[in-house]
PDB file of C-alpha atoms in Angstrom:
ATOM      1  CA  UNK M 496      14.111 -12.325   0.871  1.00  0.00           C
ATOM      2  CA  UNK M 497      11.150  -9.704   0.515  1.00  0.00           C
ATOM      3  CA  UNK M 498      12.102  -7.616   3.363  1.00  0.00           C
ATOM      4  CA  UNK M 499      15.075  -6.738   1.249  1.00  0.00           C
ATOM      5  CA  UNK M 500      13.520  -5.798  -1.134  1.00  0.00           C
ATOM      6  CA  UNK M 501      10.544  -3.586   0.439  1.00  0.00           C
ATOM      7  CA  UNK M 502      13.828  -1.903   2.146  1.00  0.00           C
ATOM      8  CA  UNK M 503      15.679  -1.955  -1.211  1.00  0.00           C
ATOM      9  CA  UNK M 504      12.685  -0.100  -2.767  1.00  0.00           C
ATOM     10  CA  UNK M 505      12.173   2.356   0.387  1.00  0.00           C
ATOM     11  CA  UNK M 506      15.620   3.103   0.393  1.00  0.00           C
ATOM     12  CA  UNK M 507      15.679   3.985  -3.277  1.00  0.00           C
ATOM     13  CA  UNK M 508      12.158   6.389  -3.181  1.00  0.00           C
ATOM     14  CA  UNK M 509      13.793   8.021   0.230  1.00  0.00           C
ATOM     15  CA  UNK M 510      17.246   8.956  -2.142  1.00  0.00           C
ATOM     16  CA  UNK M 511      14.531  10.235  -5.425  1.00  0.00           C
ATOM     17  CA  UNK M 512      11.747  11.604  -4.035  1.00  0.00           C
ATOM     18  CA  UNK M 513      11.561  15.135  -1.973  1.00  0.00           C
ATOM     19  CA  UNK M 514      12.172  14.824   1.845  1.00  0.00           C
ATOM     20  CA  UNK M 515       8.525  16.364   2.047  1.00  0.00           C
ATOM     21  CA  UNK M 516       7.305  13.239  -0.201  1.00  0.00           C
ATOM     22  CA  UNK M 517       8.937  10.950   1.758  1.00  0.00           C
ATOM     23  CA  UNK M 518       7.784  11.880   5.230  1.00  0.00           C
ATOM     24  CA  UNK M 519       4.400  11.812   3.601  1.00  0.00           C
ATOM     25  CA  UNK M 520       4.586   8.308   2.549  1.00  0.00           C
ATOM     26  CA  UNK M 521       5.860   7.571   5.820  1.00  0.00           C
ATOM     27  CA  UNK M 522       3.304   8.691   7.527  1.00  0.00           C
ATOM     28  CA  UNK M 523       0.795   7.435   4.753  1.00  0.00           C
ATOM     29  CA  UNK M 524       2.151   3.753   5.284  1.00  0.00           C
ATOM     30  CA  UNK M 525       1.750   3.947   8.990  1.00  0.00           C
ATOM     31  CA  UNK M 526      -1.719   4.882   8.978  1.00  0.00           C
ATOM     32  CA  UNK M 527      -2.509   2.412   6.156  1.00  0.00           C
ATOM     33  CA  UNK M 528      -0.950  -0.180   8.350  1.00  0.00           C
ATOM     34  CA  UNK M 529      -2.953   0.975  11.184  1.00  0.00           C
ATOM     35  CA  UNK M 530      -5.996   0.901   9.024  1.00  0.00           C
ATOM     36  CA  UNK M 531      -5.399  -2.606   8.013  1.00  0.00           C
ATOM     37  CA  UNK M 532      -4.301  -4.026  11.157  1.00  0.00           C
ATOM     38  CA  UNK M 533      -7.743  -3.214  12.625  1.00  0.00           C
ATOM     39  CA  UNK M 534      -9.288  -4.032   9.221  1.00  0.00           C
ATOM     40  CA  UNK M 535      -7.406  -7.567   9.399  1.00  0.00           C
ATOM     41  CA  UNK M 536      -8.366  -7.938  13.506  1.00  0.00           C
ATOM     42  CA  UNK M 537     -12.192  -7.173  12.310  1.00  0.00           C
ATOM     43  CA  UNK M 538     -13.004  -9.329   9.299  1.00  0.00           C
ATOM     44  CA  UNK M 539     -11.277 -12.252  10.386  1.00  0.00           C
ATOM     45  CA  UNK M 540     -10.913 -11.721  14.152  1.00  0.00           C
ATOM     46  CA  UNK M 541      -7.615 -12.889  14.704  1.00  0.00           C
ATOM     47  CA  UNK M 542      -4.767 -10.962  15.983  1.00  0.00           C
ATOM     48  CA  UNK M 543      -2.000 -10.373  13.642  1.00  0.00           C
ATOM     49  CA  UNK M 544       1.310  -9.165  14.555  1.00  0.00           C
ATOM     50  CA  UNK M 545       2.691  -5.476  13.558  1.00  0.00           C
ATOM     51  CA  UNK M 546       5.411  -6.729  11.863  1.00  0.00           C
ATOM     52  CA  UNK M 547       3.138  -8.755   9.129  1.00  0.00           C
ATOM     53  CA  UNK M 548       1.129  -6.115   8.609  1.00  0.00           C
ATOM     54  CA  UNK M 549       3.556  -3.730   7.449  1.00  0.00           C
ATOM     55  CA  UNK M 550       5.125  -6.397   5.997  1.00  0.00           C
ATOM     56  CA  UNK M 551       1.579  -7.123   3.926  1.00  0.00           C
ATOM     57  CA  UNK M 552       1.368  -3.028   3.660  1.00  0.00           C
ATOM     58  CA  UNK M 553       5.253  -3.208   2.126  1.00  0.00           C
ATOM     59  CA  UNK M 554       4.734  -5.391  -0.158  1.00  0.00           C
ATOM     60  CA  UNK M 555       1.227  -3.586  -1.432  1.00  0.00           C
ATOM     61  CA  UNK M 556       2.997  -0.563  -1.722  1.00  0.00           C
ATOM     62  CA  UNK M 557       5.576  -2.116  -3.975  1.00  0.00           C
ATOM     63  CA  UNK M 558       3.076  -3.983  -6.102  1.00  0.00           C
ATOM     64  CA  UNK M 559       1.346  -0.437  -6.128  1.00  0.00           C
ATOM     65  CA  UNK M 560       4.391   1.010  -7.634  1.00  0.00           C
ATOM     66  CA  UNK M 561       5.061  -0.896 -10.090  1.00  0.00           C
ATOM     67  CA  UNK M 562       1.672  -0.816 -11.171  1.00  0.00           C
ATOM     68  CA  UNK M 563       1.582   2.721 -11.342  1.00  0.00           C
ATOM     69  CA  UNK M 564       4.870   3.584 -12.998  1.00  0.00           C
ATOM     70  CA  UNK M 565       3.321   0.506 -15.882  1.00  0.00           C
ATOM     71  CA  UNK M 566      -0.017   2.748 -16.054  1.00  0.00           C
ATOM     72  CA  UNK M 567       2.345   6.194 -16.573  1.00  0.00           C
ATOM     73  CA  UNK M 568       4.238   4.331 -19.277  1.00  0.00           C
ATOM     74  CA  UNK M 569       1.340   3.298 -20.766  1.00  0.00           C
ATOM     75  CA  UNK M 570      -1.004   5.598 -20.188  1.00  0.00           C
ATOM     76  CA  UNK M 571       0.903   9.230 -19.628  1.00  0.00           C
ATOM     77  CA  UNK M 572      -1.307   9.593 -16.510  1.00  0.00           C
ATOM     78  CA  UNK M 573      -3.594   7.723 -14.370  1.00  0.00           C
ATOM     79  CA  UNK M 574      -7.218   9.189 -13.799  1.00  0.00           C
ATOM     80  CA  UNK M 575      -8.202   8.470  -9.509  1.00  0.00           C
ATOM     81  CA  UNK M 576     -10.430   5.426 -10.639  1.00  0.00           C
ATOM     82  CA  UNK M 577      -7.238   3.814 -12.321  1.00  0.00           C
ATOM     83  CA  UNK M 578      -5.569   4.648  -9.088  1.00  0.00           C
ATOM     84  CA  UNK M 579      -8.133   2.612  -6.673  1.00  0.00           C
ATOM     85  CA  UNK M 580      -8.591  -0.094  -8.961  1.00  0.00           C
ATOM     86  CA  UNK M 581      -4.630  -0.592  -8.934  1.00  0.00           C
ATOM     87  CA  UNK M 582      -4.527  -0.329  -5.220  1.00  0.00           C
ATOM     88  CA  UNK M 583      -6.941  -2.609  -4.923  1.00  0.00           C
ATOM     89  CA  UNK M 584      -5.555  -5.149  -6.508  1.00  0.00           C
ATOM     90  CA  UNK M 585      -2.021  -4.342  -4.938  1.00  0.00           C
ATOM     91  CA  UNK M 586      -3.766  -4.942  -1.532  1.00  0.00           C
ATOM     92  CA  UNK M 587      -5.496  -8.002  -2.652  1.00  0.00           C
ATOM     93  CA  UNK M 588      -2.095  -9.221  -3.435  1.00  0.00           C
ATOM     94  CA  UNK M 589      -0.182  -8.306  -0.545  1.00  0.00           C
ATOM     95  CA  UNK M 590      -2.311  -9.300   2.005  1.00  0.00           C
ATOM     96  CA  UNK M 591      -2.931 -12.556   0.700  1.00  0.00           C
ATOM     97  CA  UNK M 592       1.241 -13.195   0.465  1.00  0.00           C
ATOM     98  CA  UNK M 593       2.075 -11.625   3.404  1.00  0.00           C
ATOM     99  CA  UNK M 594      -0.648 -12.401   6.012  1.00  0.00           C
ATOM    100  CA  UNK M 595      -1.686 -15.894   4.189  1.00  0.00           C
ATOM    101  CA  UNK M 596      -5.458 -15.078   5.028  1.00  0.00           C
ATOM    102  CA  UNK M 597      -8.186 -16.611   2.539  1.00  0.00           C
ATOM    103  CA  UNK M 598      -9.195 -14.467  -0.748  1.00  0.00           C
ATOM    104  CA  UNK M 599     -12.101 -13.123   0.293  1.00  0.00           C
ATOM    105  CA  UNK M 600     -10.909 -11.704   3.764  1.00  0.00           C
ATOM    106  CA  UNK M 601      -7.909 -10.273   1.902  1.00  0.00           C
ATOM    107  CA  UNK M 602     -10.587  -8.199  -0.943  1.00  0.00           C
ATOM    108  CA  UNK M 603     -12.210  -6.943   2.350  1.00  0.00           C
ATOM    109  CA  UNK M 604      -9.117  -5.713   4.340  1.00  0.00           C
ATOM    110  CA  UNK M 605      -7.954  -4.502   0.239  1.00  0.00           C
ATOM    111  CA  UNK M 606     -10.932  -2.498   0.032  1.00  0.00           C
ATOM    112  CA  UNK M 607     -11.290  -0.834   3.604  1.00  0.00           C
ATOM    113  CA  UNK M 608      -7.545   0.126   3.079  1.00  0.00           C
ATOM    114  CA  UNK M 609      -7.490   1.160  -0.866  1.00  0.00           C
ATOM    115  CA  UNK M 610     -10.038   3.962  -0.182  1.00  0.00           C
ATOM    116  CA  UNK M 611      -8.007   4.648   2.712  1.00  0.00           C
ATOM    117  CA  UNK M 612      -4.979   5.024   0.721  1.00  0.00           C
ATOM    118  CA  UNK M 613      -6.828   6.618  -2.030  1.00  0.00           C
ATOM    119  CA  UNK M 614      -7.977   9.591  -0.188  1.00  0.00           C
ATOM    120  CA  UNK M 615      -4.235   9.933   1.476  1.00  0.00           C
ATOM    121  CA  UNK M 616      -2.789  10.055  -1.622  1.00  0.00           C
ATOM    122  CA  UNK M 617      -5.128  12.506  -2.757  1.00  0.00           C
ATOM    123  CA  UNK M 618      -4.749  14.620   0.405  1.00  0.00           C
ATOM    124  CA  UNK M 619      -0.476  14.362  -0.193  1.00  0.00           C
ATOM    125  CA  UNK M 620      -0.868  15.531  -3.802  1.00  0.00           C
ATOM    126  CA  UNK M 621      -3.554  18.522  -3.008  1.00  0.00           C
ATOM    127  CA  UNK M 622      -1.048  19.467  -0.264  1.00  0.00           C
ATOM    128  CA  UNK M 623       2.420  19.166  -1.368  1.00  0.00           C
TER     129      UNK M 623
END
């Protein structure tokens, strides 16, 4: 049921955002998925399959998403420490629904691959 919604929302951001956006969150969620496939293989040493971590990276994404269009509502913008603290979360979230691995090995893999997505986003906005 999820993966029609991750494609749902992907699918809907490709058709809003600029083409330049969207290849840059393409390549942003690969190397986040990278990040956290290694992240996942290190903490808890078991080998996970591509397809749940960018399933786990999906669904962090979305969670991210919605968080930050809530904070931009609420907020008018969101300061970079906002912005970690909601990835963060979002990570803690989908890695714990989509790879099923215990709380604490989820806030690890969140954290290695918040600051990872972080600084990408960062490097996207300084550059596009």
């Amino acid at each position: 049921m999820h993966y029609f919604l991750i494609i749902g929302a992907f699918l809907l951001f490709a058709f809003m955002a600029p083409p330049m956006m969207t290849l840059a969150t393409i390549g942003a969620f690969a190397l986040v998925a990278m990040v956290g496939a290694r992240s996942v293989k290190a903490v808890t040493g078991a080998q996970v399959g591509w397809d749940k971590v960018l399933q786990s990276v999906a669904l962090a994404f979305l969670f991210s998403g919605v968080a930050l269009f809530g904070m931009m509502h609420l907020f008018g913008s969101v300061n970079l420490v906002l912005l970690i603290v909601a990835l963060l979360i979002a990570y803690i979230f989908g890695f714990r629904i989509g790879l099923g691995i215990d709380f604490k090995a989820a806030s690890i893999v969140a954290l290695i691959t918040s600051l990872t997505s972080a600084v990408l986003f960062w490097l996207v906005k300084t550059i596009i």
